Amino acid sequence: MKKDFLTLRDYDSDTLKKLVQLAIKMKKERLTFGRDILKNKTVALIFEKSSTRTRVSFEVGVYDMGGYPLFLSKNDIQLGRGETIEDTARTLSRYVDMIMIRTFEHSKVEKLAKYSSVPVINGLTDDFHPCQVMADIMTVYEKFGTYDLKLAYVGDGNNMAHSLMIGCSKFGIDFSIATPKGYEPKFEVLNYAMDVARKNGKTIHFNNDPYEAVRGADIIYTDVWTSMGQEAENEIRLKAFQGYQVDMELLKATGKKTYFMHCLPAHRGEEVSDDVIESEFSIVFDEAENRLHAQKAIMAYLIKNGEFGGLL
Ligand code: CP
Ligand code: NVA
């Protein structure tokens, strides 16, 4: 059975921790380890939304492991002209060894995975961004050397919030989130993460007060107020999110040294102030760098049908 990487929900804590270990090894031994894991293999990278980090880190990651990446923007393939995702999946499966897709509805990624005979990786949907969170948690582990931490998320209850809360619950990181009313994460995701966190002896808190959420946090995370596909709501969102900017006052309100994280791209002056993202506490480019290593670990694991044999 081929394995996919669609959401962190599909993975147990032990496997996710091993993937982080593998990502750290990929990073440390970049020039010598895993150079032929994708030898003679091709990976299709489908983008229905813009990207800098995801596109470049996947292309470089495939190249690093000896494979050939195919960048397929929606404007270039028939998917953009109405060919179905089912037909796209079955066609691409006849040519390539793995598919990464960035798209809108999460159900589209699920359908692609269902109809594809090769592994499918979610490179961001409206609901989830699991590759980003693997890179983020790898970054946190590099900084602290433990998962026994608290991460506070301030802002929109969006794809990043969803994947972060699932990721934190699986890795045993306490998680709290503050969103404006009406912009809460999906309750089904929240309930799932709360359940996993409880089993791991950890907590997930949510409310509408950023100062309450960040108390005691080791990390404050935020993301844009208007995600890709929501551009028409920009003005309403700008108003709704007033008071939710991560600025120096909020960063200092944790009562301890706190790192600032953001998946990027950032809208400075909206969800984060310039001085915070430029400060010594900001680790946003470490996160961006780790996309490469985390995704190489994911691709290596998937191409070996979900086995770590010979990798760790
Ligand atoms: N964080 C992230 O996914 O960035 P891109 O949109 O540039 O890929
Ligand atoms: N929430 C953002 C994340 C970008 C990496 C978006 O979906 O646009």
mmCIF file of C-alpha atoms and ligand atoms in Angstrom:
data_model
loop_
_atom_site.group_PDB
_atom_site.id
_atom_site.type_symbol
_atom_site.label_atom_id
_atom_site.label_comp_id
_atom_site.label_asym_id
_atom_site.label_seq_id
_atom_site.Cartn_x
_atom_site.Cartn_y
_atom_site.Cartn_z
ATOM 1 C CA MET A 1 0.000 0.000 0.000
ATOM 2 C CA LYS A 2 1.406 3.425 -0.917
ATOM 3 C CA LYS A 3 1.443 6.049 1.822
ATOM 4 C CA ASP A 4 0.410 9.701 1.528
ATOM 5 C CA PHE A 5 1.161 12.794 3.629
ATOM 6 C CA LEU A 6 -2.114 14.711 3.694
ATOM 7 C CA THR A 7 -2.544 15.806 7.320
ATOM 8 C CA LEU A 8 -0.711 15.145 10.587
ATOM 9 C CA ARG A 9 -3.896 13.445 11.789
ATOM 10 C CA ASP A 10 -2.909 10.371 9.774
ATOM 11 C CA TYR A 11 0.353 9.896 11.706
ATOM 12 C CA ASP A 12 1.123 8.748 15.230
ATOM 13 C CA SER A 13 3.462 10.652 17.549
ATOM 14 C CA ASP A 14 6.268 8.139 17.254
ATOM 15 C CA THR A 15 6.403 8.318 13.445
ATOM 16 C CA LEU A 16 6.276 12.130 13.466
ATOM 17 C CA LYS A 17 9.146 12.293 15.959
ATOM 18 C CA LYS A 18 11.171 9.922 13.788
ATOM 19 C CA LEU A 19 10.499 12.146 10.780
ATOM 20 C CA VAL A 20 11.913 15.128 12.704
ATOM 21 C CA GLN A 21 14.972 13.030 13.641
ATOM 22 C CA LEU A 22 15.430 12.129 9.986
ATOM 23 C CA ALA A 23 15.025 15.776 8.942
ATOM 24 C CA ILE A 24 17.762 16.786 11.392
ATOM 25 C CA LYS A 25 20.018 14.080 9.951
ATOM 26 C CA MET A 26 19.218 15.244 6.391
ATOM 27 C CA LYS A 27 20.252 18.748 7.432
ATOM 28 C CA LYS A 28 23.478 17.775 9.212
ATOM 29 C CA GLU A 29 24.615 15.384 6.498
ATOM 30 C CA ARG A 30 23.206 17.224 3.512
ATOM 31 C CA LEU A 31 26.214 16.715 1.272
ATOM 32 C CA THR A 32 26.708 13.034 2.015
ATOM 33 C CA PHE A 33 23.472 11.368 3.147
ATOM 34 C CA GLY A 34 20.488 10.359 1.034
ATOM 35 C CA ARG A 35 21.882 11.632 -2.243
ATOM 36 C CA ASP A 36 20.365 8.771 -4.235
ATOM 37 C CA ILE A 37 17.080 8.140 -2.408
ATOM 38 C CA LEU A 38 15.163 9.526 -5.399
ATOM 39 C CA LYS A 39 17.642 8.371 -8.052
ATOM 40 C CA ASN A 40 15.795 7.741 -11.341
ATOM 41 C CA LYS A 41 12.579 9.041 -9.733
ATOM 42 C CA THR A 42 10.403 11.973 -10.740
ATOM 43 C CA VAL A 43 8.175 14.111 -8.525
ATOM 44 C CA ALA A 44 5.310 16.247 -9.871
ATOM 45 C CA LEU A 45 4.750 19.520 -8.014
ATOM 46 C CA ILE A 46 1.268 20.912 -8.758
ATOM 47 C CA PHE A 47 0.569 24.505 -7.723
ATOM 48 C CA GLU A 48 -2.909 26.037 -7.870
ATOM 49 C CA LYS A 49 -1.763 28.853 -5.556
ATOM 50 C CA SER A 50 1.411 30.970 -5.437
ATOM 51 C CA SER A 51 4.503 29.854 -3.547
ATOM 52 C CA THR A 52 8.100 30.767 -2.871
ATOM 53 C CA ARG A 53 9.197 28.450 -0.050
ATOM 54 C CA THR A 54 7.199 25.347 -0.918
ATOM 55 C CA ARG A 55 8.103 25.415 -4.572
ATOM 56 C CA VAL A 56 11.803 26.061 -4.120
ATOM 57 C CA SER A 57 12.316 23.749 -1.139
ATOM 58 C CA PHE A 58 10.576 20.851 -2.897
ATOM 59 C CA GLU A 59 12.483 21.384 -6.146
ATOM 60 C CA VAL A 60 15.817 21.609 -4.338
ATOM 61 C CA GLY A 61 14.908 18.695 -2.044
ATOM 62 C CA VAL A 62 14.115 16.377 -4.962
ATOM 63 C CA TYR A 63 17.336 17.418 -6.680
ATOM 64 C CA ASP A 64 19.345 16.847 -3.459
ATOM 65 C CA MET A 65 18.103 13.250 -3.337
ATOM 66 C CA GLY A 66 18.967 12.559 -6.974
ATOM 67 C CA GLY A 67 15.473 12.931 -8.444
ATOM 68 C CA TYR A 68 13.827 15.148 -11.045
ATOM 69 C CA PRO A 69 11.130 17.650 -10.016
ATOM 70 C CA LEU A 70 8.403 18.791 -12.432
ATOM 71 C CA PHE A 71 6.881 22.161 -11.560
ATOM 72 C CA LEU A 72 3.293 22.198 -12.850
ATOM 73 C CA SER A 73 1.394 25.427 -12.333
ATOM 74 C CA LYS A 74 -2.351 25.350 -12.854
ATOM 75 C CA ASN A 75 -1.935 27.643 -15.843
ATOM 76 C CA ASP A 76 0.211 25.101 -17.614
ATOM 77 C CA ILE A 77 -1.701 21.859 -17.109
ATOM 78 C CA GLN A 78 -5.214 20.842 -18.120
ATOM 79 C CA LEU A 79 -6.336 20.803 -14.468
ATOM 80 C CA GLY A 80 -6.573 24.589 -14.825
ATOM 81 C CA ARG A 81 -8.921 24.146 -17.791
ATOM 82 C CA GLY A 82 -11.300 21.787 -16.045
ATOM 83 C CA GLU A 83 -9.737 18.336 -16.369
ATOM 84 C CA THR A 84 -10.826 16.456 -13.274
ATOM 85 C CA ILE A 85 -8.554 15.750 -10.353
ATOM 86 C CA GLU A 86 -9.350 12.027 -10.745
ATOM 87 C CA ASP A 87 -8.102 12.002 -14.350
ATOM 88 C CA THR A 88 -5.094 14.130 -13.431
ATOM 89 C CA ALA A 89 -4.193 11.664 -10.657
ATOM 90 C CA ARG A 90 -4.469 8.614 -12.885
ATOM 91 C CA THR A 91 -2.523 10.227 -15.719
ATOM 92 C CA LEU A 92 0.326 11.552 -13.592
ATOM 93 C CA SER A 93 0.601 8.221 -11.754
ATOM 94 C CA ARG A 94 1.623 6.627 -15.058
ATOM 95 C CA TYR A 95 4.612 8.969 -15.350
ATOM 96 C CA VAL A 96 5.865 10.069 -11.962
ATOM 97 C CA ASP A 97 6.828 8.451 -8.650
ATOM 98 C CA MET A 98 5.320 11.006 -6.261
ATOM 99 C CA ILE A 99 2.974 14.025 -6.412
ATOM 100 C CA MET A 100 2.953 17.174 -4.272
ATOM 101 C CA ILE A 101 -0.044 19.482 -4.601
ATOM 102 C CA ARG A 102 -0.942 22.943 -3.292
ATOM 103 C CA THR A 103 -4.605 23.712 -3.792
ATOM 104 C CA PHE A 104 -7.825 25.118 -2.304
ATOM 105 C CA GLU A 105 -10.336 22.566 -0.946
ATOM 106 C CA HIS A 106 -8.768 19.856 1.184
ATOM 107 C CA SER A 107 -11.135 17.327 -0.417
ATOM 108 C CA LYS A 108 -9.259 17.822 -3.687
ATOM 109 C CA VAL A 109 -6.022 16.536 -2.150
ATOM 110 C CA GLU A 110 -7.897 13.564 -0.697
ATOM 111 C CA LYS A 111 -9.357 12.795 -4.110
ATOM 112 C CA LEU A 112 -5.949 13.108 -5.757
ATOM 113 C CA ALA A 113 -4.531 10.649 -3.232
ATOM 114 C CA LYS A 114 -7.436 8.247 -3.714
ATOM 115 C CA TYR A 115 -7.059 8.106 -7.489
ATOM 116 C CA SER A 116 -3.285 8.197 -7.580
ATOM 117 C CA SER A 117 -1.204 5.030 -7.332
ATOM 118 C CA VAL A 118 1.853 6.986 -6.116
ATOM 119 C CA PRO A 119 2.328 8.878 -2.805
ATOM 120 C CA VAL A 120 0.674 12.302 -2.548
ATOM 121 C CA ILE A 121 1.947 15.141 -0.333
ATOM 122 C CA ASN A 122 -0.175 18.090 0.768
ATOM 123 C CA GLY A 123 1.742 21.307 0.084
ATOM 124 C CA LEU A 124 -1.059 23.452 1.603
ATOM 125 C CA THR A 125 -4.836 23.449 1.342
ATOM 126 C CA ASP A 126 -7.432 25.846 2.725
ATOM 127 C CA ASP A 127 -7.528 23.632 5.834
ATOM 128 C CA PHE A 128 -4.032 22.261 6.455
ATOM 129 C CA HIS A 129 -0.315 22.896 5.922
ATOM 130 C CA PRO A 130 1.385 19.809 7.407
ATOM 131 C CA CYS A 131 4.823 20.192 5.744
ATOM 132 C CA GLN A 132 5.167 23.664 7.246
ATOM 133 C CA VAL A 133 4.389 22.361 10.720
ATOM 134 C CA MET A 134 6.952 19.551 10.427
ATOM 135 C CA ALA A 135 9.572 22.191 9.602
ATOM 136 C CA ASP A 136 8.321 24.390 12.450
ATOM 137 C CA ILE A 137 8.456 21.638 15.042
ATOM 138 C CA MET A 138 11.897 20.614 13.812
ATOM 139 C CA THR A 139 12.974 24.244 14.319
ATOM 140 C CA VAL A 140 11.507 24.336 17.819
ATOM 141 C CA TYR A 141 13.297 21.095 18.702
ATOM 142 C CA GLU A 142 16.604 22.475 17.398
ATOM 143 C CA LYS A 143 16.203 25.587 19.574
ATOM 144 C CA PHE A 144 15.014 23.940 22.786
ATOM 145 C CA GLY A 145 16.112 20.289 22.568
ATOM 146 C CA THR A 146 12.738 19.214 23.999
ATOM 147 C CA TYR A 147 9.041 19.185 23.134
ATOM 148 C CA ASP A 148 8.063 20.066 26.679
ATOM 149 C CA LEU A 149 7.051 23.623 25.721
ATOM 150 C CA LYS A 150 4.129 25.952 25.224
ATOM 151 C CA LEU A 151 3.325 27.431 21.802
ATOM 152 C CA ALA A 152 0.785 30.266 21.545
ATOM 153 C CA TYR A 153 -0.845 31.137 18.243
ATOM 154 C CA VAL A 154 -2.401 34.577 17.768
ATOM 155 C CA GLY A 155 -4.513 35.432 14.721
ATOM 156 C CA ASP A 156 -6.658 33.619 12.192
ATOM 157 C CA GLY A 157 -7.986 30.127 12.925
ATOM 158 C CA ASN A 158 -6.819 29.013 9.471
ATOM 159 C CA ASN A 159 -4.847 26.198 7.822
ATOM 160 C CA MET A 160 -1.732 27.039 9.873
ATOM 161 C CA ALA A 161 -3.678 27.128 13.136
ATOM 162 C CA HIS A 162 -5.237 23.739 12.326
ATOM 163 C CA SER A 163 -1.994 21.994 11.447
ATOM 164 C CA LEU A 164 -0.136 23.585 14.354
ATOM 165 C CA MET A 165 -2.687 22.470 16.920
ATOM 166 C CA ILE A 166 -2.676 18.917 15.574
ATOM 167 C CA GLY A 167 1.137 18.945 15.403
ATOM 168 C CA CYS A 168 1.508 20.264 18.950
ATOM 169 C CA SER A 169 -0.947 17.718 20.309
ATOM 170 C CA LYS A 170 0.971 14.858 18.652
ATOM 171 C CA PHE A 171 4.412 16.083 19.756
ATOM 172 C CA GLY A 172 3.255 16.839 23.303
ATOM 173 C CA ILE A 173 3.564 20.636 23.106
ATOM 174 C CA ASP A 174 1.017 22.709 25.074
ATOM 175 C CA PHE A 175 -0.924 24.907 22.638
ATOM 176 C CA SER A 176 -3.080 27.984 23.111
ATOM 177 C CA ILE A 177 -4.802 30.055 20.466
ATOM 178 C CA ALA A 178 -6.415 33.497 20.491
ATOM 179 C CA THR A 179 -8.545 34.547 17.518
ATOM 180 C CA PRO A 180 -11.116 37.278 17.009
ATOM 181 C CA LYS A 181 -14.730 36.123 17.340
ATOM 182 C CA GLY A 182 -15.889 34.550 14.095
ATOM 183 C CA TYR A 183 -12.353 33.503 13.087
ATOM 184 C CA GLU A 184 -11.971 30.502 15.384
ATOM 185 C CA PRO A 185 -10.475 27.257 14.076
ATOM 186 C CA LYS A 186 -12.892 24.543 12.966
ATOM 187 C CA PHE A 187 -14.365 22.878 16.034
ATOM 188 C CA GLU A 188 -13.943 19.429 14.593
ATOM 189 C CA VAL A 189 -10.157 20.029 14.324
ATOM 190 C CA LEU A 190 -10.025 21.646 17.761
ATOM 191 C CA ASN A 191 -11.856 18.718 19.338
ATOM 192 C CA TYR A 192 -9.564 16.222 17.643
ATOM 193 C CA ALA A 193 -6.430 18.051 18.831
ATOM 194 C CA MET A 194 -7.816 18.416 22.358
ATOM 195 C CA ASP A 195 -8.458 14.714 22.507
ATOM 196 C CA VAL A 196 -4.922 13.825 21.359
ATOM 197 C CA ALA A 197 -3.376 16.419 23.707
ATOM 198 C CA ARG A 198 -5.320 15.018 26.670
ATOM 199 C CA LYS A 199 -4.027 11.517 25.923
ATOM 200 C CA ASN A 200 -0.486 12.950 25.884
ATOM 201 C CA GLY A 201 -1.032 14.787 29.170
ATOM 202 C CA LYS A 202 -1.011 18.187 27.426
ATOM 203 C CA THR A 203 -3.522 20.993 26.896
ATOM 204 C CA ILE A 204 -5.092 22.983 24.087
ATOM 205 C CA HIS A 205 -6.696 26.280 25.117
ATOM 206 C CA PHE A 206 -8.633 28.682 22.955
ATOM 207 C CA ASN A 207 -10.109 32.111 23.594
ATOM 208 C CA ASN A 208 -10.260 35.617 22.132
ATOM 209 C CA ASP A 209 -7.597 37.285 24.279
ATOM 210 C CA PRO A 210 -4.014 37.373 22.907
ATOM 211 C CA TYR A 211 -2.547 38.376 26.297
ATOM 212 C CA GLU A 212 -4.221 35.445 28.005
ATOM 213 C CA ALA A 213 -3.078 33.053 25.266
ATOM 214 C CA VAL A 214 0.614 34.024 25.368
ATOM 215 C CA ARG A 215 1.060 33.810 29.136
ATOM 216 C CA GLY A 216 4.031 31.522 29.834
ATOM 217 C CA ALA A 217 4.557 30.747 26.133
ATOM 218 C CA ASP A 218 7.975 29.727 24.830
ATOM 219 C CA ILE A 219 6.940 30.536 21.276
ATOM 220 C CA ILE A 220 4.441 32.964 19.756
ATOM 221 C CA TYR A 221 3.299 32.068 16.248
ATOM 222 C CA THR A 222 1.194 34.057 13.839
ATOM 223 C CA ASP A 223 0.124 33.978 10.195
ATOM 224 C CA VAL A 224 -1.438 36.390 7.707
ATOM 225 C CA TRP A 225 -4.939 37.683 8.388
ATOM 226 C CA THR A 226 -5.966 37.161 4.774
ATOM 227 C CA SER A 227 -4.938 33.828 3.317
ATOM 228 C CA MET A 228 -4.647 32.928 -0.349
ATOM 229 C CA GLY A 229 -8.134 32.748 -1.824
ATOM 230 C CA GLN A 230 -9.615 35.205 0.727
ATOM 231 C CA GLU A 231 -8.438 38.419 -0.971
ATOM 232 C CA ALA A 232 -12.015 39.707 -1.394
ATOM 233 C CA GLU A 233 -12.422 39.738 2.415
ATOM 234 C CA ASN A 234 -9.228 41.708 3.010
ATOM 235 C CA GLU A 235 -10.813 44.943 4.224
ATOM 236 C CA ILE A 236 -13.267 43.261 6.605
ATOM 237 C CA ARG A 237 -10.474 41.098 7.966
ATOM 238 C CA LEU A 238 -8.140 44.049 8.554
ATOM 239 C CA LYS A 239 -10.796 45.546 10.833
ATOM 240 C CA ALA A 240 -11.715 42.286 12.546
ATOM 241 C CA PHE A 241 -8.096 41.532 13.481
ATOM 242 C CA GLN A 242 -7.276 44.897 15.077
ATOM 243 C CA GLY A 243 -5.667 44.166 18.449
ATOM 244 C CA TYR A 244 -4.249 40.823 17.290
ATOM 245 C CA GLN A 245 -0.878 42.060 16.018
ATOM 246 C CA VAL A 246 2.171 40.372 17.532
ATOM 247 C CA ASP A 247 4.165 43.416 18.668
ATOM 248 C CA MET A 248 6.939 43.858 21.239
ATOM 249 C CA GLU A 249 4.453 44.409 24.033
ATOM 250 C CA LEU A 250 2.771 41.060 23.355
ATOM 251 C CA LEU A 251 6.105 39.279 22.922
ATOM 252 C CA LYS A 252 7.206 40.567 26.321
ATOM 253 C CA ALA A 253 3.892 39.658 27.962
ATOM 254 C CA THR A 254 4.861 35.983 28.164
ATOM 255 C CA GLY A 255 7.009 36.710 31.193
ATOM 256 C CA LYS A 256 10.000 34.831 29.732
ATOM 257 C CA LYS A 257 12.288 34.693 26.708
ATOM 258 C CA THR A 258 10.009 33.866 23.800
ATOM 259 C CA TYR A 259 10.728 33.075 20.169
ATOM 260 C CA PHE A 260 8.627 34.500 17.361
ATOM 261 C CA MET A 261 7.533 32.240 14.498
ATOM 262 C CA HIS A 262 5.663 32.804 11.231
ATOM 263 C CA CYS A 263 5.309 30.476 8.239
ATOM 264 C CA LEU A 264 5.860 33.423 5.860
ATOM 265 C CA PRO A 265 5.099 35.320 3.706
ATOM 266 C CA ALA A 266 4.451 38.011 6.334
ATOM 267 C CA HIS A 267 2.444 41.208 6.083
ATOM 268 C CA ARG A 268 4.516 43.470 8.321
ATOM 269 C CA GLY A 269 2.438 46.048 10.121
ATOM 270 C CA GLU A 270 -0.594 43.711 10.068
ATOM 271 C CA GLU A 271 -0.209 40.419 11.942
ATOM 272 C CA VAL A 272 3.348 41.237 13.072
ATOM 273 C CA SER A 273 5.248 44.442 13.746
ATOM 274 C CA ASP A 274 8.470 45.109 11.917
ATOM 275 C CA ASP A 275 10.530 45.205 15.110
ATOM 276 C CA VAL A 276 9.319 41.764 16.221
ATOM 277 C CA ILE A 277 10.024 39.994 12.927
ATOM 278 C CA GLU A 278 13.436 41.695 12.716
ATOM 279 C CA SER A 279 14.283 41.044 16.381
ATOM 280 C CA GLU A 280 16.746 38.571 17.873
ATOM 281 C CA PHE A 281 13.710 36.506 18.972
ATOM 282 C CA SER A 282 12.532 35.910 15.413
ATOM 283 C CA ILE A 283 13.318 32.485 13.944
ATOM 284 C CA VAL A 284 11.253 32.813 10.781
ATOM 285 C CA PHE A 285 14.111 32.116 8.368
ATOM 286 C CA ASP A 286 15.195 29.030 10.327
ATOM 287 C CA GLU A 287 11.671 27.733 9.788
ATOM 288 C CA ALA A 288 11.873 28.543 6.088
ATOM 289 C CA GLU A 289 15.240 26.781 5.819
ATOM 290 C CA ASN A 290 13.921 23.697 7.565
ATOM 291 C CA ARG A 291 11.160 23.240 4.997
ATOM 292 C CA LEU A 292 13.856 21.747 2.763
ATOM 293 C CA HIS A 293 15.086 19.201 5.303
ATOM 294 C CA ALA A 294 11.678 18.271 6.739
ATOM 295 C CA GLN A 295 10.249 17.646 3.276
ATOM 296 C CA LYS A 296 13.259 15.575 2.240
ATOM 297 C CA ALA A 297 12.569 13.370 5.264
ATOM 298 C CA ILE A 298 8.894 13.079 4.295
ATOM 299 C CA MET A 299 9.703 12.217 0.667
ATOM 300 C CA ALA A 300 12.335 9.646 1.705
ATOM 301 C CA TYR A 301 9.876 7.978 4.087
ATOM 302 C CA LEU A 302 7.096 7.891 1.473
ATOM 303 C CA ILE A 303 9.249 6.565 -1.366
ATOM 304 C CA LYS A 304 10.195 3.693 0.972
ATOM 305 C CA ASN A 305 6.465 2.957 1.493
ATOM 306 C CA GLY A 306 6.391 4.294 5.043
ATOM 307 C CA GLU A 307 9.501 2.569 6.358
ATOM 308 C CA PHE A 308 12.552 4.100 8.073
ATOM 309 C CA GLY A 309 14.768 1.108 7.216
ATOM 310 C CA GLY A 310 18.250 2.369 6.318
ATOM 311 C CA LEU A 311 17.271 5.983 6.905
ATOM 312 C CA LEU A 312 17.731 6.597 10.624
HETATM 313 N N1 CP B 1 5.191 29.061 4.104
HETATM 314 C C1 CP B 1 4.933 28.758 2.825
HETATM 315 O O1 CP B 1 4.305 27.756 2.500
HETATM 316 O O2 CP B 1 5.429 29.655 1.935
HETATM 317 P P1 CP B 1 5.130 29.725 0.386
HETATM 318 O O3 CP B 1 3.691 30.161 0.221
HETATM 319 O O4 CP B 1 6.101 30.731 -0.142
HETATM 320 O O5 CP B 1 5.338 28.369 -0.218
HETATM 321 N N1 NVA B 2 -2.501 30.892 5.714
HETATM 322 C C1 NVA B 2 -1.622 31.206 4.610
HETATM 323 C C2 NVA B 2 -0.382 30.385 4.684
HETATM 324 C C3 NVA B 2 0.625 30.653 3.592
HETATM 325 C C4 NVA B 2 1.843 29.781 3.676
HETATM 326 C C5 NVA B 2 -2.364 30.958 3.309
HETATM 327 O O1 NVA B 2 -3.059 29.945 3.206
HETATM 328 O O2 NVA B 2 -2.280 31.800 2.417
#
